[in-house]
Amino acid sequence: MSYITAVNLKYRYPHTDRLALNGLTFSIEKGEFIGIIGRNGAGKSTLCSALIGLVPQFYKGAYGGKLLLEDTDLSITPTARLCSRIGLVFQNPFNQLSGAKDTVYEEISFGLQNLGIPRDEIHRRVEETMKLLDISEFRDRNPFDLSGGQMQRVALAGVLVMQPEVLLLDEPTSQLDPQGSEEVFHAVDKLTESGITIIMVEQKMEKLADYCDRILLLDDGKIVDFDTPQKIFSRPDLKEHGICPPVITKLFEDWQIQMENGLYPVTLKEALSLKKQIPSDFQKSIYQNQSHLPYSEYTVSFRIEDLFFYYQKGTPVIENLSLTLDTRPTAIIGQNGAGKTTLVKLLKGLLKPVSGSIYYKKEDISGKTVAMIAGQIGYVFQNPDDQIFKYTVLDEVMYGPLNIGMNKEAAKAHALAAIRLVQLDGKEQKNPYDLELSDRKMVSIASILAMDTDVIILDEPTIAQDFEGRNIIRSIIETLVSQGKSVLSILHDMNFVADCFSRVIIMVHGKVLADGTPEEVFEKTKLLKQAKLEAPQKIQLCRLLE
Amino acid sequence: MKNLFKTKFNTACIVLIPTCIGINYLGKLIASTLKLPLWLDCIGTCIGAILGGPLIGAICGAANNLIYGFTTGDNITLIYALTSLGIGLAVGIMARLSFMKKTSGALLTAVVGGLTAVVISTPLNILFWGGTTGNIWGDALFATTQASGFPVWLGSFLDELVVDVPDKVLTLLIVFAIVKFLPNKLVSLYTSDDTIEKLD
Amino acid sequence: MKSISLYVANNSYLTKLHPFTKLLYIAAAVSIPLLSGRLWMFCTWIGVSLIILTSGKLLRKTFPLIAFSFTILLTIFLIHGLFHTGNTTVIFSIGPLHFYKEGVLYSAKIGLNILNMLLSFAVFILSTKPSEFVEELEKKGFSPRFGYIINSVFQIIPQMIGTMHTIADAQRSRGTETEGSLFTRAKALIPLISPVIAGSLINTRERAIALEVRGFGSGIKRTYLTDHPKSKVDILCRLILYAAILIAVCWRITLCLI
Ligand SMILES: Nc1ncnc2c1ncn2[C@@H]1O[C@H](COP(=O)(O)OP(=O)(O)OP(=O)(O)O)[C@@H](O)[C@H]1O
Ligand SMILES: Nc1ncnc2c1ncn2[C@@H]1O[C@H](COP(=O)(O)OP(=O)(O)OP(=O)(O)O)[C@@H](O)[C@H]1O
Ligand SMILES: [Mg+2]
Ligand SMILES: [Mg+2]
């Protein structure tokens, strides 16, 4: 018998009439690293919940089939008992803290205390895990005061520290900087050597290709395929299931360069093994294919002079920052806690500089209230739940336009257009809180688009989005740019940055480390390393081929 | 009516209680910032009672006063734990009897909750503070009744009545508006029955 | 995030006393004057509490608490001094207002009782970290579920106030004016309440899951990260307090018997 077995697993949430899991049959062996992929709503998170007994015990609803971990029936063993063997880190990092502990250290030890682990053991394990995830310096901070990525690390630590036999990770690196997510993949991969089974939901196909033994492809609650990364990513029908293969696989598919077994390479290493077959104009075409437009004419929007900011005296977050921003589509990248979110909040006027000044179109914004500049600068929050407060999608999206003085008809027209742009049509009358995280993020984007501002600031817009969602965001950015608006976005997805933006700014510790076109910036290997970043895979490949 | 007091003590309900206590605090904070002559300090208790049932409501209410009494130095609230408990219980029962479906039902619930509060608070007021409540409008009324020679219990009763009933009416209208718009995913967590349908 | 707890971490001897010793102090300070029924006993205990608070460097933090209940003390004094039902002997008058001896005495008793309770609670509240108190309760068999509720209240309130600021930020970002006159701010407050409340309720769902997957309610005996053994001082204090309560009870009984 296998380690984990599912036989004809079916599940339906209460008050819905669609099966979220529809007849899954599969088995997983001990120590495997399994990836789960699929479009938004495919049932990935539901499967994770089933594997830890939350489905059906917490959510109720309708359940059928069998799901076993060795001999344990996962559908009837209480989650609180299962959790010593199975750990789950879930999708939204902002909501998985215990809410009863006031330091990071205590938060991480919470699970161990519940399981009655001896005290010395707790201290040892917590120290170890904090070191592994690079959060030791925050041990005495309140977990709610951390940046998005730091919070996700704490959430991950809280489960890793319990050392379960099976780790379920639902998009555990969505807000981490590239090196941070590489470190997480590397760390959990090492765990498989000691017999721990990893099951990870991810949208980062490149990483899954690097680390997974097998990948489970889900669509509409059903298994499409469950096989090695090479086989999965070489499938011709991936697009129909809402999946975009790793950049490398796509390149080799375009050039029809196959490996001996007739499949396409999925990792850099495999690609390099085909070096001999790669034609000479391969690299050149990659560079030429950079889609972003060359900008010769642009106007300055923001001018920042000697900006200085801290939340708590003594720990500056932004230091002596001087920068001009313009109408070129600009991406801000950098490690977790670098101060990216803080910087854009300062631009928006939500935070006030401790010293220094910010000019928007030659006007000092410090003298104006946020509401006064609302019609000019739009800002989409990192966490969509921070900005949703109406009870239907349409009301939510209309709120801004009404406030900045549009009349009802105009506001509605703008709102409907924005909803169409983010492809949420048909969901206008839904309660935003009944939507999934990916859709809520889209609602928050639409609510800013509807205000038709000159500047749009997006804080990590690609969180929780599948391939289609990213394409929607890409086309939104293109539309905005063609309308002459300035788009400023914070991102951790380097491939997306390289494809969509003409200017890239790297931030570390509240300072600007590099600033230029994607090609210029991603050339600087040493700086990238310092900022905990990685070059996009295309550029990595080219560099390796040289 | 066996279901009237049926309560789930699962994690979801445990988590609901501190949230409701937090909501109480927020209501009180807002009432005092806006200098309203009302308390608005049991919005959370009522929500807890409606979602979790009368017993959860009662626990929310009692725990609310005990926690604040023992931690924020406001030990005057301590003795009113009984009142809050009563409000939670009363509103919970009314909600289980399906009164919170319409505005008129909500108003009736408010009156029932308000009267419960008055009936429990009056003896406490007399026992501990000789009949005053600490609310300016109510106490002014109390002073007038005492000056014109009414018995203490009647004066104190009226004192509570003029404060509590309007307070509960506004509270339950707010609660009604909020609960009506809560997403289904959340409400079904508390209201759906425990059975898991079989799909085999 | 600003905590709502009044605990002052000043490392004085009071913070090092066991929480239960301080609880016993409250019990003694509240019950003994009530048992004796004498006004001077209230005054004595108020004095004792003030001395303890001063020695624990907490006196300055006590004043806001007293100020807070000052209005209620004043109303009680006014209403009863002027209108108490048993009023017969006038002791002093201010203009047309006549204050009576019976009413003033009655309100003094209530007022001193309130003040006494307030100060003895202050000893406990200002010098005890809530989470530590909860932990000690749990070690004595108090349900961890209730322990969670208490600890969580302390986290949730600052968090909700934080959410309120974030949502206010989001509303400002979309053009709601929240700065300016009192009226502007008050007007902005109302559309804030319902999303903050709804949002915090919605969070409970994910929080419940977060607790489940971290073994909350597993029924296993919890481990605590710290010990707080009773010290010799604790034991001595408790003995004295128990003795004082005992004497007061005996005195009361003899009074009744005679
Ligand atoms: N609590 C719930 N109640 C009702 N329906 C739900 C609930 N949670 C999820 N669903 C529905 O179940 C289906 C599968 O959702 P699930 O969250 O598992 O998808 P997913 O693959 O994890 O998507 P994503 O990539 O957005 O995380 C979706 O149609 C979703 O709307
Ligand atoms: N409300 C707050 N109070 C105190 N410190 C804060 C607060 N918000 C953020 N910080 C700290 O300020 C620093 C910068 O945070 P910021 O949110 O700007 O980072 P970021 O670059 O957006 O990171 P991420 O990629 O993880 O979102 C971090 O060290 C963070 O811990
Ligand atoms: Mg999901
Ligand atoms: Mg950020």
Tab-separated table of N, CA and C in Angstrom, chain A residues 484-542:
chain	number	residue	atom	x	y	z
A	484	GLY	N	-1.045	56.645	-21.683
A	484	GLY	CA	-0.146	57.689	-21.203
A	484	GLY	C	-0.108	57.812	-19.688
A	485	LYS	N	-0.544	56.783	-18.969
A	485	LYS	CA	-0.521	56.858	-17.504
A	485	LYS	C	0.783	56.286	-16.968
A	486	SER	N	1.150	56.730	-15.752
A	486	SER	CA	2.357	56.140	-15.161
A	486	SER	C	1.953	54.931	-14.335
A	487	VAL	N	2.630	53.825	-14.581
A	487	VAL	CA	2.378	52.614	-13.801
A	487	VAL	C	3.625	52.326	-12.989
A	488	LEU	N	3.412	52.158	-11.682
A	488	LEU	CA	4.522	51.860	-10.794
A	488	LEU	C	4.120	50.601	-10.059
A	489	SER	N	4.967	49.559	-10.110
A	489	SER	CA	4.541	48.317	-9.493
A	489	SER	C	5.656	47.672	-8.680
A	490	ILE	N	5.283	47.094	-7.549
A	490	ILE	CA	6.231	46.322	-6.753
A	490	ILE	C	6.025	44.862	-7.127
A	491	LEU	N	7.106	44.154	-7.369
A	491	LEU	CA	6.948	42.766	-7.819
A	491	LEU	C	8.064	41.882	-7.289
A	492	HIS	N	7.747	40.592	-7.146
A	492	HIS	CA	8.788	39.618	-6.814
A	492	HIS	C	8.994	38.639	-7.971
A	493	ASP	N	8.210	38.764	-9.019
A	493	ASP	CA	8.268	37.819	-10.125
A	493	ASP	C	9.136	38.422	-11.235
A	494	MET	N	10.393	37.951	-11.304
A	494	MET	CA	11.361	38.587	-12.206
A	494	MET	C	11.017	38.377	-13.673
A	495	ASN	N	10.435	37.217	-14.004
A	495	ASN	CA	10.075	36.985	-15.398
A	495	ASN	C	9.037	38.004	-15.849
A	496	PHE	N	8.111	38.269	-14.944
A	496	PHE	CA	7.058	39.232	-15.247
A	496	PHE	C	7.668	40.630	-15.402
A	497	VAL	N	8.609	40.961	-14.517
A	497	VAL	CA	9.270	42.272	-14.582
A	497	VAL	C	9.961	42.449	-15.932
A	498	ALA	N	10.714	41.425	-16.332
A	498	ALA	CA	11.471	41.525	-17.582
A	498	ALA	C	10.542	41.687	-18.777
A	499	ASP	N	9.355	41.105	-18.694
A	499	ASP	CA	8.441	41.151	-19.837
A	499	ASP	C	7.659	42.459	-19.943
A	500	CYS	N	7.344	43.063	-18.839
A	500	CYS	CA	6.355	44.154	-18.888
A	500	CYS	C	6.885	45.547	-18.610
A	501	PHE	N	8.074	45.688	-18.082
A	501	PHE	CA	8.474	47.005	-17.612
A	501	PHE	C	9.689	47.542	-18.359
A	502	SER	N	9.743	48.875	-18.480
A	502	SER	CA	10.887	49.455	-19.188
A	502	SER	C	11.900	50.025	-18.226
A	503	ARG	N	11.498	50.171	-16.954
A	503	ARG	CA	12.454	50.684	-16.002
A	503	ARG	C	12.353	49.848	-14.736
A	504	VAL	N	13.507	49.490	-14.161
A	504	VAL	CA	13.516	48.656	-12.967
A	504	VAL	C	14.358	49.343	-11.907
A	505	ILE	N	13.799	49.413	-10.689
A	505	ILE	CA	14.529	50.012	-9.573
A	505	ILE	C	14.736	48.942	-8.511
A	506	ILE	N	15.982	48.749	-8.108
A	506	ILE	CA	16.247	47.781	-7.052
A	506	ILE	C	16.429	48.507	-5.735
A	507	MET	N	15.704	48.063	-4.711
A	507	MET	CA	15.837	48.676	-3.387
A	507	MET	C	16.444	47.693	-2.402
A	508	VAL	N	17.371	48.161	-1.580
A	508	VAL	CA	17.790	47.403	-0.398
A	508	VAL	C	17.849	48.347	0.790
A	509	HIS	N	17.394	47.870	1.912
A	509	HIS	CA	17.465	48.623	3.163
A	509	HIS	C	17.144	50.104	2.981
A	510	GLY	N	16.063	50.391	2.291
A	510	GLY	CA	15.613	51.765	2.172
A	510	GLY	C	16.424	52.627	1.235
A	511	LYS	N	17.304	52.014	0.432
A	511	LYS	CA	18.081	52.804	-0.514
A	511	LYS	C	17.905	52.240	-1.911
A	512	VAL	N	18.181	53.072	-2.914
A	512	VAL	CA	18.132	52.576	-4.283
A	512	VAL	C	19.503	52.022	-4.642
A	513	LEU	N	19.526	50.776	-5.080
A	513	LEU	CA	20.801	50.136	-5.369
A	513	LEU	C	21.104	50.176	-6.867
A	514	ALA	N	20.071	50.081	-7.662
A	514	ALA	CA	20.283	50.144	-9.107
A	514	ALA	C	19.010	50.656	-9.750
A	515	ASP	N	19.161	51.223	-10.944
A	515	ASP	CA	18.032	51.861	-11.598
A	515	ASP	C	18.342	51.868	-13.087
A	516	GLY	N	17.494	51.275	-13.918
A	516	GLY	CA	17.768	51.276	-15.348
A	516	GLY	C	16.783	50.405	-16.092
A	517	THR	N	17.097	50.088	-17.346
A	517	THR	CA	16.241	49.178	-18.103
A	517	THR	C	16.462	47.776	-17.556
A	518	PRO	N	15.503	46.851	-17.812
A	518	PRO	CA	15.671	45.489	-17.297
A	518	PRO	C	17.025	44.900	-17.691
A	519	GLU	N	17.441	45.112	-18.961
A	519	GLU	CA	18.718	44.521	-19.399
A	519	GLU	C	19.870	45.030	-18.547
A	520	GLU	N	19.868	46.357	-18.355
A	520	GLU	CA	20.965	46.937	-17.579
A	520	GLU	C	20.984	46.387	-16.155
A	521	VAL	N	19.806	46.372	-15.543
A	521	VAL	CA	19.738	45.996	-14.133
A	521	VAL	C	20.049	44.520	-13.939
A	522	PHE	N	19.502	43.670	-14.790
A	522	PHE	CA	19.701	42.238	-14.590
A	522	PHE	C	21.091	41.766	-15.001
A	523	GLU	N	21.869	42.671	-15.613
A	523	GLU	CA	23.266	42.382	-15.892
A	523	GLU	C	24.090	42.298	-14.612
A	524	LYS	N	23.692	43.108	-13.624
A	524	LYS	CA	24.531	43.318	-12.449
A	524	LYS	C	24.378	42.185	-11.447
A	525	THR	N	25.048	41.089	-11.731
A	525	THR	CA	24.869	39.884	-10.931
A	525	THR	C	25.134	40.116	-9.444
A	526	LYS	N	26.196	40.905	-9.195
A	526	LYS	CA	26.575	41.063	-7.791
A	526	LYS	C	25.528	41.851	-7.017
A	527	LEU	N	25.028	42.911	-7.656
A	527	LEU	CA	23.986	43.708	-7.009
A	527	LEU	C	22.732	42.879	-6.759
A	528	LEU	N	22.380	42.059	-7.751
A	528	LEU	CA	21.187	41.231	-7.613
A	528	LEU	C	21.310	40.355	-6.386
A	529	LYS	N	22.498	39.787	-6.224
A	529	LYS	CA	22.722	38.903	-5.092
A	529	LYS	C	22.548	39.666	-3.785
A	530	GLN	N	23.113	40.859	-3.772
A	530	GLN	CA	23.038	41.675	-2.562
A	530	GLN	C	21.581	42.008	-2.207
A	531	ALA	N	20.752	42.186	-3.243
A	531	ALA	CA	19.355	42.542	-3.010
A	531	ALA	C	18.467	41.318	-2.915
A	532	LYS	N	19.074	40.137	-2.786
A	532	LYS	CA	18.343	38.860	-2.673
A	532	LYS	C	17.444	38.608	-3.880
A	533	LEU	N	17.934	38.978	-5.053
A	533	LEU	CA	17.142	38.797	-6.268
A	533	LEU	C	17.815	37.782	-7.169
A	534	GLU	N	17.123	37.436	-8.235
A	534	GLU	CA	17.683	36.557	-9.251
A	534	GLU	C	17.348	37.164	-10.597
A	535	ALA	N	18.188	36.888	-11.587
A	535	ALA	CA	17.844	37.353	-12.928
A	535	ALA	C	16.710	36.487	-13.449
A	536	PRO	N	15.892	37.010	-14.377
A	536	PRO	CA	14.863	36.176	-14.996
A	536	PRO	C	15.509	34.983	-15.698
A	537	GLN	N	14.728	33.923	-15.836
A	537	GLN	CA	15.319	32.684	-16.324
A	537	GLN	C	15.922	32.794	-17.723
A	538	LYS	N	15.261	33.584	-18.574
A	538	LYS	CA	15.786	33.765	-19.932
A	538	LYS	C	17.210	34.299	-19.890
A	539	ILE	N	17.386	35.319	-19.051
A	539	ILE	CA	18.702	35.957	-18.988
A	539	ILE	C	19.715	35.021	-18.355
A	540	GLN	N	19.271	34.264	-17.365
A	540	GLN	CA	20.171	33.269	-16.768
A	540	GLN	C	20.644	32.276	-17.821
A	541	LEU	N	19.703	31.851	-18.645
A	541	LEU	CA	20.040	30.874	-19.676
A	541	LEU	C	21.067	31.447	-20.648
A	542	CYS	N	20.799	32.653	-21.113
A	542	CYS	CA	21.717	33.277	-22.056
A	542	CYS	C	23.116	33.367	-21.462
